mmCIF file of C-alpha atoms in Angstrom:
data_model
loop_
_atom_site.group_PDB
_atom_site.id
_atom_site.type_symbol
_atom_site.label_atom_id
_atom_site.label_comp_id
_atom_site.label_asym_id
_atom_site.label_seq_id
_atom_site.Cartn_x
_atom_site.Cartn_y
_atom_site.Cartn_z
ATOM 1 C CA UNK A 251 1.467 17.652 13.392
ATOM 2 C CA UNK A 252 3.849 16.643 10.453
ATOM 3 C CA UNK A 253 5.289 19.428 8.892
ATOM 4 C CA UNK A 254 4.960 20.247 5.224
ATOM 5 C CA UNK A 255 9.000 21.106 4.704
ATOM 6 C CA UNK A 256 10.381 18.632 6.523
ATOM 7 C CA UNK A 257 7.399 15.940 5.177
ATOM 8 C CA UNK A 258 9.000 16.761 1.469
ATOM 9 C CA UNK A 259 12.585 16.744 2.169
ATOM 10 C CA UNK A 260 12.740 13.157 3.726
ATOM 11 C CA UNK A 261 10.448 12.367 0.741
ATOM 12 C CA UNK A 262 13.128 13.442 -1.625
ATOM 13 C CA UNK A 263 16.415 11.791 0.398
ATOM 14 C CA UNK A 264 14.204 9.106 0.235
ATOM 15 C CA UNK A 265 13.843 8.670 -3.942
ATOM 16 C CA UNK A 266 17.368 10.031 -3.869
ATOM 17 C CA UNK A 267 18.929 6.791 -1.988
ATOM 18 C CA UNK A 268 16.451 4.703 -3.474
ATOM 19 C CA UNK A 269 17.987 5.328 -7.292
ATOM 20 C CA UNK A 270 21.134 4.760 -5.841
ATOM 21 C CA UNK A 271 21.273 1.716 -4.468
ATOM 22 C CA UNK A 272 19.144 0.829 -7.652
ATOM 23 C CA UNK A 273 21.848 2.050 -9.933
ATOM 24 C CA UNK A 274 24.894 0.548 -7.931
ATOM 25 C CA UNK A 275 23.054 -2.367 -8.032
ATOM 26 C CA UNK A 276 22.586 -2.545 -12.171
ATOM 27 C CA UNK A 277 25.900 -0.697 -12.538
ATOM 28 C CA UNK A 278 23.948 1.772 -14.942
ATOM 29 C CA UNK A 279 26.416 4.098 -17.099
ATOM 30 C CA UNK A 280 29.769 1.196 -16.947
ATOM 31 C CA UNK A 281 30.577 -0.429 -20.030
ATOM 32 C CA UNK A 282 30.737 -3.791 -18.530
ATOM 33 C CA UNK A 283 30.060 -5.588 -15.270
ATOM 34 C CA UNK A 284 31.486 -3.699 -12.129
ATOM 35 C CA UNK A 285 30.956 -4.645 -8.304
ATOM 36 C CA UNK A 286 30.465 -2.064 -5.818
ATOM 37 C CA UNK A 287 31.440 -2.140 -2.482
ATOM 38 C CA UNK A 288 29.274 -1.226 0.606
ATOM 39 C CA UNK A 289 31.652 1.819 1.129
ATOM 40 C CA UNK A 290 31.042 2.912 -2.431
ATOM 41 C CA UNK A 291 27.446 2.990 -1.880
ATOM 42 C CA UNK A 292 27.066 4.439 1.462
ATOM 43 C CA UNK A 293 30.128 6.946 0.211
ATOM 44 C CA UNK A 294 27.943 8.129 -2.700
ATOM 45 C CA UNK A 295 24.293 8.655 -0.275
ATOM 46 C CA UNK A 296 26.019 10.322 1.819
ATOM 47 C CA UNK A 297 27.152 12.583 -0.761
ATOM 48 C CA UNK A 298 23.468 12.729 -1.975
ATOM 49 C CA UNK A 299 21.830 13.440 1.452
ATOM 50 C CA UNK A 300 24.257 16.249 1.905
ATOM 51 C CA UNK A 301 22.380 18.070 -1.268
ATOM 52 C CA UNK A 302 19.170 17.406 0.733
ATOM 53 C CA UNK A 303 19.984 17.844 4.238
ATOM 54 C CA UNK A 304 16.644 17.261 6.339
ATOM 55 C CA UNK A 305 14.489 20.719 6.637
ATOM 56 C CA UNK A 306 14.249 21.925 10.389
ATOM 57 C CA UNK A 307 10.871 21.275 12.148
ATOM 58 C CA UNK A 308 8.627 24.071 12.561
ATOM 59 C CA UNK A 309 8.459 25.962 14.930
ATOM 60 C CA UNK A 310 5.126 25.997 17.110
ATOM 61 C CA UNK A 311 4.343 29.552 15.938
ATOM 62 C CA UNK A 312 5.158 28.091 12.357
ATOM 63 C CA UNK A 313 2.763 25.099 12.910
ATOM 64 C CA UNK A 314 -0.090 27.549 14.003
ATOM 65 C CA UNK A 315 0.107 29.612 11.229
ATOM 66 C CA UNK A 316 -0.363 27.565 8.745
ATOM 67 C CA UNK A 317 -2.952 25.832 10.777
ATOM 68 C CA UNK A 318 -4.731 29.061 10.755
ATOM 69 C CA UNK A 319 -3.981 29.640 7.435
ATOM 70 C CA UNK A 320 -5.331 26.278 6.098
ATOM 71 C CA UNK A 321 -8.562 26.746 8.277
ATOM 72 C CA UNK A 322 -9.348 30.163 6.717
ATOM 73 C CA UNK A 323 -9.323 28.773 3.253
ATOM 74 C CA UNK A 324 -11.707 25.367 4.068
ATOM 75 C CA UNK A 325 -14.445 27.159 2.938
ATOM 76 C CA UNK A 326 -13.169 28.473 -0.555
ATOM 77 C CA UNK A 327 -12.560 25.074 -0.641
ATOM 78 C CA UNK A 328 -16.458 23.754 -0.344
ATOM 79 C CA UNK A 329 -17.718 27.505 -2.067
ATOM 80 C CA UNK A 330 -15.411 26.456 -5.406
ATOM 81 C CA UNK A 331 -16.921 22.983 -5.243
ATOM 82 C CA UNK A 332 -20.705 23.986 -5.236
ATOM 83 C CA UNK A 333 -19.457 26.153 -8.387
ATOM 84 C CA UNK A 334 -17.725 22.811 -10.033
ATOM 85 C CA UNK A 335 -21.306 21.504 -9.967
ATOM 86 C CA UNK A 336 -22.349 23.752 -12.272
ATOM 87 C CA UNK A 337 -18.849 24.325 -14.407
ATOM 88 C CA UNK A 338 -16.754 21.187 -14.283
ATOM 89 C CA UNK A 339 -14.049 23.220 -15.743
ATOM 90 C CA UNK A 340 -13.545 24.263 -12.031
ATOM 91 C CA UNK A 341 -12.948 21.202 -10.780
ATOM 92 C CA UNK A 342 -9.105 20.971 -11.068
ATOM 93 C CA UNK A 343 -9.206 24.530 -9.340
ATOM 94 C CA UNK A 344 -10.478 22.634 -6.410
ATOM 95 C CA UNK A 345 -8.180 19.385 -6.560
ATOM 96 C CA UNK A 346 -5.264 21.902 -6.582
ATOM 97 C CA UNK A 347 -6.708 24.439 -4.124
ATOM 98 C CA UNK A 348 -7.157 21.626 -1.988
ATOM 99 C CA UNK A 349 -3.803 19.640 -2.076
ATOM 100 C CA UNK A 350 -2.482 22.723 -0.883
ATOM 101 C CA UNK A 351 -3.812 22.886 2.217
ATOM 102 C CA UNK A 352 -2.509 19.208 2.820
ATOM 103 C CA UNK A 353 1.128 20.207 1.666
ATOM 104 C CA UNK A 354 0.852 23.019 4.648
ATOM 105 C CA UNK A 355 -0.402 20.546 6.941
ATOM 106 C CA UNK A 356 -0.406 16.744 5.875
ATOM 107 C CA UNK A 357 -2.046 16.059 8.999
ATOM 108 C CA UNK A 358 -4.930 18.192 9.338
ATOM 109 C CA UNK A 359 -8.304 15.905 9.635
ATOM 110 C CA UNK A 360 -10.425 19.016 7.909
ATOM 111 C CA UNK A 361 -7.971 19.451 5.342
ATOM 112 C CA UNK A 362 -8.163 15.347 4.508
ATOM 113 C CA UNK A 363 -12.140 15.809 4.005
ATOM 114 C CA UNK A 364 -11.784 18.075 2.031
ATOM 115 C CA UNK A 365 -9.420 16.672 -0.266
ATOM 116 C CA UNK A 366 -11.187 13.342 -0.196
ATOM 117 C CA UNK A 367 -14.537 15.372 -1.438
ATOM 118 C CA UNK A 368 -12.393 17.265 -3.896
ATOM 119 C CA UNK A 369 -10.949 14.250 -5.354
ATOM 120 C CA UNK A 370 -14.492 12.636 -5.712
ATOM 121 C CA UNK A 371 -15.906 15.500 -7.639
ATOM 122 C CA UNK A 372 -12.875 15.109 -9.861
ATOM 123 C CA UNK A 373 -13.769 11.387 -10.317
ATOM 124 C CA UNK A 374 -17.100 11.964 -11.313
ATOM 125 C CA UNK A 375 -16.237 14.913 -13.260
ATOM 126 C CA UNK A 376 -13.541 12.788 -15.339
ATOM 127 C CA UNK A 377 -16.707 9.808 -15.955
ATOM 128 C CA UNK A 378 -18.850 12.019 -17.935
ATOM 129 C CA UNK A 379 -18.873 10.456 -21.800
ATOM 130 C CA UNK A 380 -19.124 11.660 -25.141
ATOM 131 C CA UNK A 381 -22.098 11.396 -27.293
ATOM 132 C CA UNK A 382 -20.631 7.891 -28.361
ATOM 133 C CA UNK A 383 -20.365 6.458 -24.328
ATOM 134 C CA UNK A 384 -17.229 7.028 -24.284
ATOM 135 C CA UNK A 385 -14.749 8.576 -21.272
ATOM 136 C CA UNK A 386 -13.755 11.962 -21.505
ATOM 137 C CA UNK A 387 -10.368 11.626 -19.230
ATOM 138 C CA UNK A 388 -10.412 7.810 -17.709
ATOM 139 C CA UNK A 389 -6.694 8.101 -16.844
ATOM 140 C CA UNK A 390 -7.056 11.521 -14.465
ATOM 141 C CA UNK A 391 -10.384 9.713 -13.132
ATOM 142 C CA UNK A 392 -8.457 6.707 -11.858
ATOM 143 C CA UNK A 393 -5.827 9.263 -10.578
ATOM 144 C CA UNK A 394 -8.922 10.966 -8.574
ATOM 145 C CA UNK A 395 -10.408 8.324 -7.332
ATOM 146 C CA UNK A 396 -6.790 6.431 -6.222
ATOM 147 C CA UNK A 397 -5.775 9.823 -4.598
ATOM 148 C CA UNK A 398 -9.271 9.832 -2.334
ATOM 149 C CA UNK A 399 -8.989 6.486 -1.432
ATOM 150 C CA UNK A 400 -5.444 6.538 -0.152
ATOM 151 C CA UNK A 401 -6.111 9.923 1.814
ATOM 152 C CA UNK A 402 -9.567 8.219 3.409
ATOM 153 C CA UNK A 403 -7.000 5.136 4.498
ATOM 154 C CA UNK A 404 -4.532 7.513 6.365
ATOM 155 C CA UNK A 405 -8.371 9.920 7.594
ATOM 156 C CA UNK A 406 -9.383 6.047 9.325
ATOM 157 C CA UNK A 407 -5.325 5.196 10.527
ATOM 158 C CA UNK A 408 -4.885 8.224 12.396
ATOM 159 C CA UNK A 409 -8.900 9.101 13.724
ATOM 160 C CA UNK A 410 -10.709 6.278 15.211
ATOM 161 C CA UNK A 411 -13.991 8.922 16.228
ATOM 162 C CA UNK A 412 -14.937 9.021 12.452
ATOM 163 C CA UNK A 413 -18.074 11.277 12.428
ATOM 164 C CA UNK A 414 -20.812 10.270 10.109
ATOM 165 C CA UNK A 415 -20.516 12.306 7.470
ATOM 166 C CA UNK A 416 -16.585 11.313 7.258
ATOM 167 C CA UNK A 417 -17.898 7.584 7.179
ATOM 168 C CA UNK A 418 -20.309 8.050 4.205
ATOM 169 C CA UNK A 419 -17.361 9.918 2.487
ATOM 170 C CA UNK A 420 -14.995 7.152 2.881
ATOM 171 C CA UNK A 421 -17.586 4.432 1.945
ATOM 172 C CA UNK A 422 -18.793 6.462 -1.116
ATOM 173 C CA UNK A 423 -14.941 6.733 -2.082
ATOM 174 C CA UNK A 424 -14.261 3.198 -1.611
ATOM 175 C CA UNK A 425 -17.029 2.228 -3.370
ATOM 176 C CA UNK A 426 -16.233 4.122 -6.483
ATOM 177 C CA UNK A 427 -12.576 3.079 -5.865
ATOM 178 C CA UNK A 428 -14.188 -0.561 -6.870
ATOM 179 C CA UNK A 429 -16.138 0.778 -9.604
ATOM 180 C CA UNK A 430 -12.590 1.740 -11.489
ATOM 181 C CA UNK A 431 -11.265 -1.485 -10.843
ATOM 182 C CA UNK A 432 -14.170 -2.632 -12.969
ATOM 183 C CA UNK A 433 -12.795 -0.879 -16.261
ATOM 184 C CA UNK A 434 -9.812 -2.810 -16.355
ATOM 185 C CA UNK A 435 -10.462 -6.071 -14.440
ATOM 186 C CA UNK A 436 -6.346 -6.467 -14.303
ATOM 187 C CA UNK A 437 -5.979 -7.108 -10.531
ATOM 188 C CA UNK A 438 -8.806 -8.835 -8.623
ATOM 189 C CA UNK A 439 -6.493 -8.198 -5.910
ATOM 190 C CA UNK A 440 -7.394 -5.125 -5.507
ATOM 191 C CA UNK A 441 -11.045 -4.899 -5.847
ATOM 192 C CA UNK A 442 -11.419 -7.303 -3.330
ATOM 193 C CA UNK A 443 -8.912 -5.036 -1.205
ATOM 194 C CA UNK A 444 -11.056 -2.034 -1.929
ATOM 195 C CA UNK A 445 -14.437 -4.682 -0.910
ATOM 196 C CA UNK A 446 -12.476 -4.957 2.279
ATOM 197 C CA UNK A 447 -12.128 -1.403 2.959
ATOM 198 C CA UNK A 448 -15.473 -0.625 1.807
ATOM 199 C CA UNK A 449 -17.327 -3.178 4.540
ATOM 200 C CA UNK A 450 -14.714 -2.666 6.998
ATOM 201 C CA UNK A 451 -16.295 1.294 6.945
ATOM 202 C CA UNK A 452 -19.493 0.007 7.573
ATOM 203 C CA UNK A 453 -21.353 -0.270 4.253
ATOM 204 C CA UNK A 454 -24.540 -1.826 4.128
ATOM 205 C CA UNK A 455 -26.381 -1.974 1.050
ATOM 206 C CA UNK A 456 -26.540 -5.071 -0.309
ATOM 207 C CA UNK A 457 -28.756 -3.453 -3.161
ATOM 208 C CA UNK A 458 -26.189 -1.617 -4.796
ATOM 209 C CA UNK A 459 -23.823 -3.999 -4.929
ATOM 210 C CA UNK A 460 -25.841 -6.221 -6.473
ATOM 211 C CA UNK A 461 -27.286 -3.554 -8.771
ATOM 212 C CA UNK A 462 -23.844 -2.092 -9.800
ATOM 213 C CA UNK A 463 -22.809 -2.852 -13.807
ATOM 214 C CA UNK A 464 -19.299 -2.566 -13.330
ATOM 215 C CA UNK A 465 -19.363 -5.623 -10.991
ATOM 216 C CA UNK A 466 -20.728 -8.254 -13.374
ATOM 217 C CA UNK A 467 -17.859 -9.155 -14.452
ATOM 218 C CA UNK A 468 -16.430 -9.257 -11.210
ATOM 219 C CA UNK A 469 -19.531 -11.806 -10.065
ATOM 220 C CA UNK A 470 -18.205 -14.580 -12.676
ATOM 221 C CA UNK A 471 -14.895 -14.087 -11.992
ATOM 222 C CA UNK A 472 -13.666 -17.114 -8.862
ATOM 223 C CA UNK A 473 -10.736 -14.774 -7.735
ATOM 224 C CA UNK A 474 -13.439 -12.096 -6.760
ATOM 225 C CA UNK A 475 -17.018 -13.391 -6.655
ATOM 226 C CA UNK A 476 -16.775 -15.458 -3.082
ATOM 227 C CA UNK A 477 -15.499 -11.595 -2.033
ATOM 228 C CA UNK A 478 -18.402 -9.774 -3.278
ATOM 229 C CA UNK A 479 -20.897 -12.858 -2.695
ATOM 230 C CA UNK A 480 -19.057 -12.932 1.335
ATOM 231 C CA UNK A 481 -19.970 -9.121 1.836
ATOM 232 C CA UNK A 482 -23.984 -9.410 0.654
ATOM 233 C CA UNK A 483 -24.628 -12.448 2.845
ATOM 234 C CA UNK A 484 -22.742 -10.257 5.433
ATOM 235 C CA UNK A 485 -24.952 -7.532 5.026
ATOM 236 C CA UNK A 486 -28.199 -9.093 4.789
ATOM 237 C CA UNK A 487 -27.124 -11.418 7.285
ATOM 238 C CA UNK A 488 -27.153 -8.472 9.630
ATOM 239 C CA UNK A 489 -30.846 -6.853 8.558
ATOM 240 C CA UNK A 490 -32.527 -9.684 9.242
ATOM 241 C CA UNK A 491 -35.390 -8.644 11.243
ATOM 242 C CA UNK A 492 -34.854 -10.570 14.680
ATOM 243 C CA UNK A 493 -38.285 -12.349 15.461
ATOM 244 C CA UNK A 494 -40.601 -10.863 18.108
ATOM 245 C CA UNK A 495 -40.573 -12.335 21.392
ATOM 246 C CA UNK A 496 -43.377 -13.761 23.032
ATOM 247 C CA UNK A 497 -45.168 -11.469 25.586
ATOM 248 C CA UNK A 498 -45.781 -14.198 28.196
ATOM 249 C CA UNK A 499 -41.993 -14.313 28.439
ATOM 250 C CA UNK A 500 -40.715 -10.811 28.225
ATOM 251 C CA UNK A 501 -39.631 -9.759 32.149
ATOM 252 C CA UNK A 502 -42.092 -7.816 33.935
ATOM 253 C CA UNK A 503 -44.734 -9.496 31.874
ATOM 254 C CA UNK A 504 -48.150 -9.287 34.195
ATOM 255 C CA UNK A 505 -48.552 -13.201 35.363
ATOM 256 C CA UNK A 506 -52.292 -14.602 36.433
ATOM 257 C CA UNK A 507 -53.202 -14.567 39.967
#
């Protein structure tokens, strides 16, 4: 399993060499053009990476312990979201509460699930409306929903035994991933990405696609109709009821003497 510590220190070296090479590049903070040399560069990430020298793996006994420790709290986890239901205010309690069990263990298939449910509630939480119609937080709910919907893409990369409860989670997730795109209708890109993922999880209802009010706009659009029209004729393609065959013909069928 990918350790927490280490997991955030290459993070960091990473960000850290990134700005550099961005900054060497623009020659940010010189009063006219400069060129760098490659030794310059390399001289002055080196000089970074020593600040962040990469954390030590844990050790196994490390690795079970939080393991163990991320396993105990699970079910605070799912207890503090059956409260949220009934006191939204909670909800962030959760998102946090939950994120920290994937900081211990990135890896941890439990620990995903229940960050991807967290991250839902949070979505749906952040939709409510005023008494006018209008969104209470729509910036944290696209952060929610963005969150679950990366975390369900890294659940599906590294498990390929997807239970069926993990399925609906990730279809219900990418399905509300689409719905935010329909707030903004800035990239059709990636609604029809997030169609992709959805039918690629196994979605089949044709119904709600059809019946969702966020999509309008999407069904008059060219860039993303033939997407959304592709994936109903997909799915009723595949309930159509396949016609009974005839008796006389089915093997073992009794034949007259």
């Amino acid at each position: 399993m990918q350790t927490a510590a280490r997991w955030a220190t290459v993070v960091v070296r990473s960000l850290i060499c990134a700005v550099i090479l961005f900054e060497v590049g623009c020659g940010q903070g010189q009063s006219g053009p400069r060129e760098y040399s490659k030794e310059e560069a390399q001289a002055q990430i080196d000089e970074a990476l020593k600040k962040f020298p990469v954390a030590p793996p844990d050790t196994p006994e490390q690795i079970r312990e939080k393991v163990a420790k991320v396993e105990e709290t699970l079910p605070k986890v799912y207890e503090l979201l059956e409260e949220a239901e009934q006191d939204p205010k909670k909800i962030d309690e959760v998102v946090d509460l939950s994120m920290s069990l994937l900081t211990q263990v990135p890896d941890h298939r439990e620990a995903k699930v229940a960050y991807g449910r967290a991250q839902l509630a949070s979505f749906y939480a952040k939709e409510a409306t005023d008494e006018n119609g209008k969104m209470l937080d729509q910036h944290h709910m696209g952060v929610a929903i963005r969150s679950a919907s990366l975390e369900m893409d890294r659940l599906q990369k590294n498990h390929a035994d997807l239970s069926e409860e993990e399925v609906q989670l990730c279809q219900e997730i990418y399905f509300n991933r689409a719905r935010m795109e329909g707030l903004y209708h800035f990239e059709p890109g990636e609604f029809n990405t997030t169609i992709g993922k959805l039918m690629s999880s196994g979605f089949n209802d044709a119904e709600r696609l059809k019946a969702e009010p966020r999509f309008e706009y999407f069904f008059t659009d060219p860039k993303t109709a033939p997407v959304l029209e592709a994936a109903i004729a997909e799915i009723e393609g595949s309930q159509k009821e396949v016609p009974e065959s005839d008796p006389s013909k089915d093997q073992g069928a009794s034949q007259p003497e």
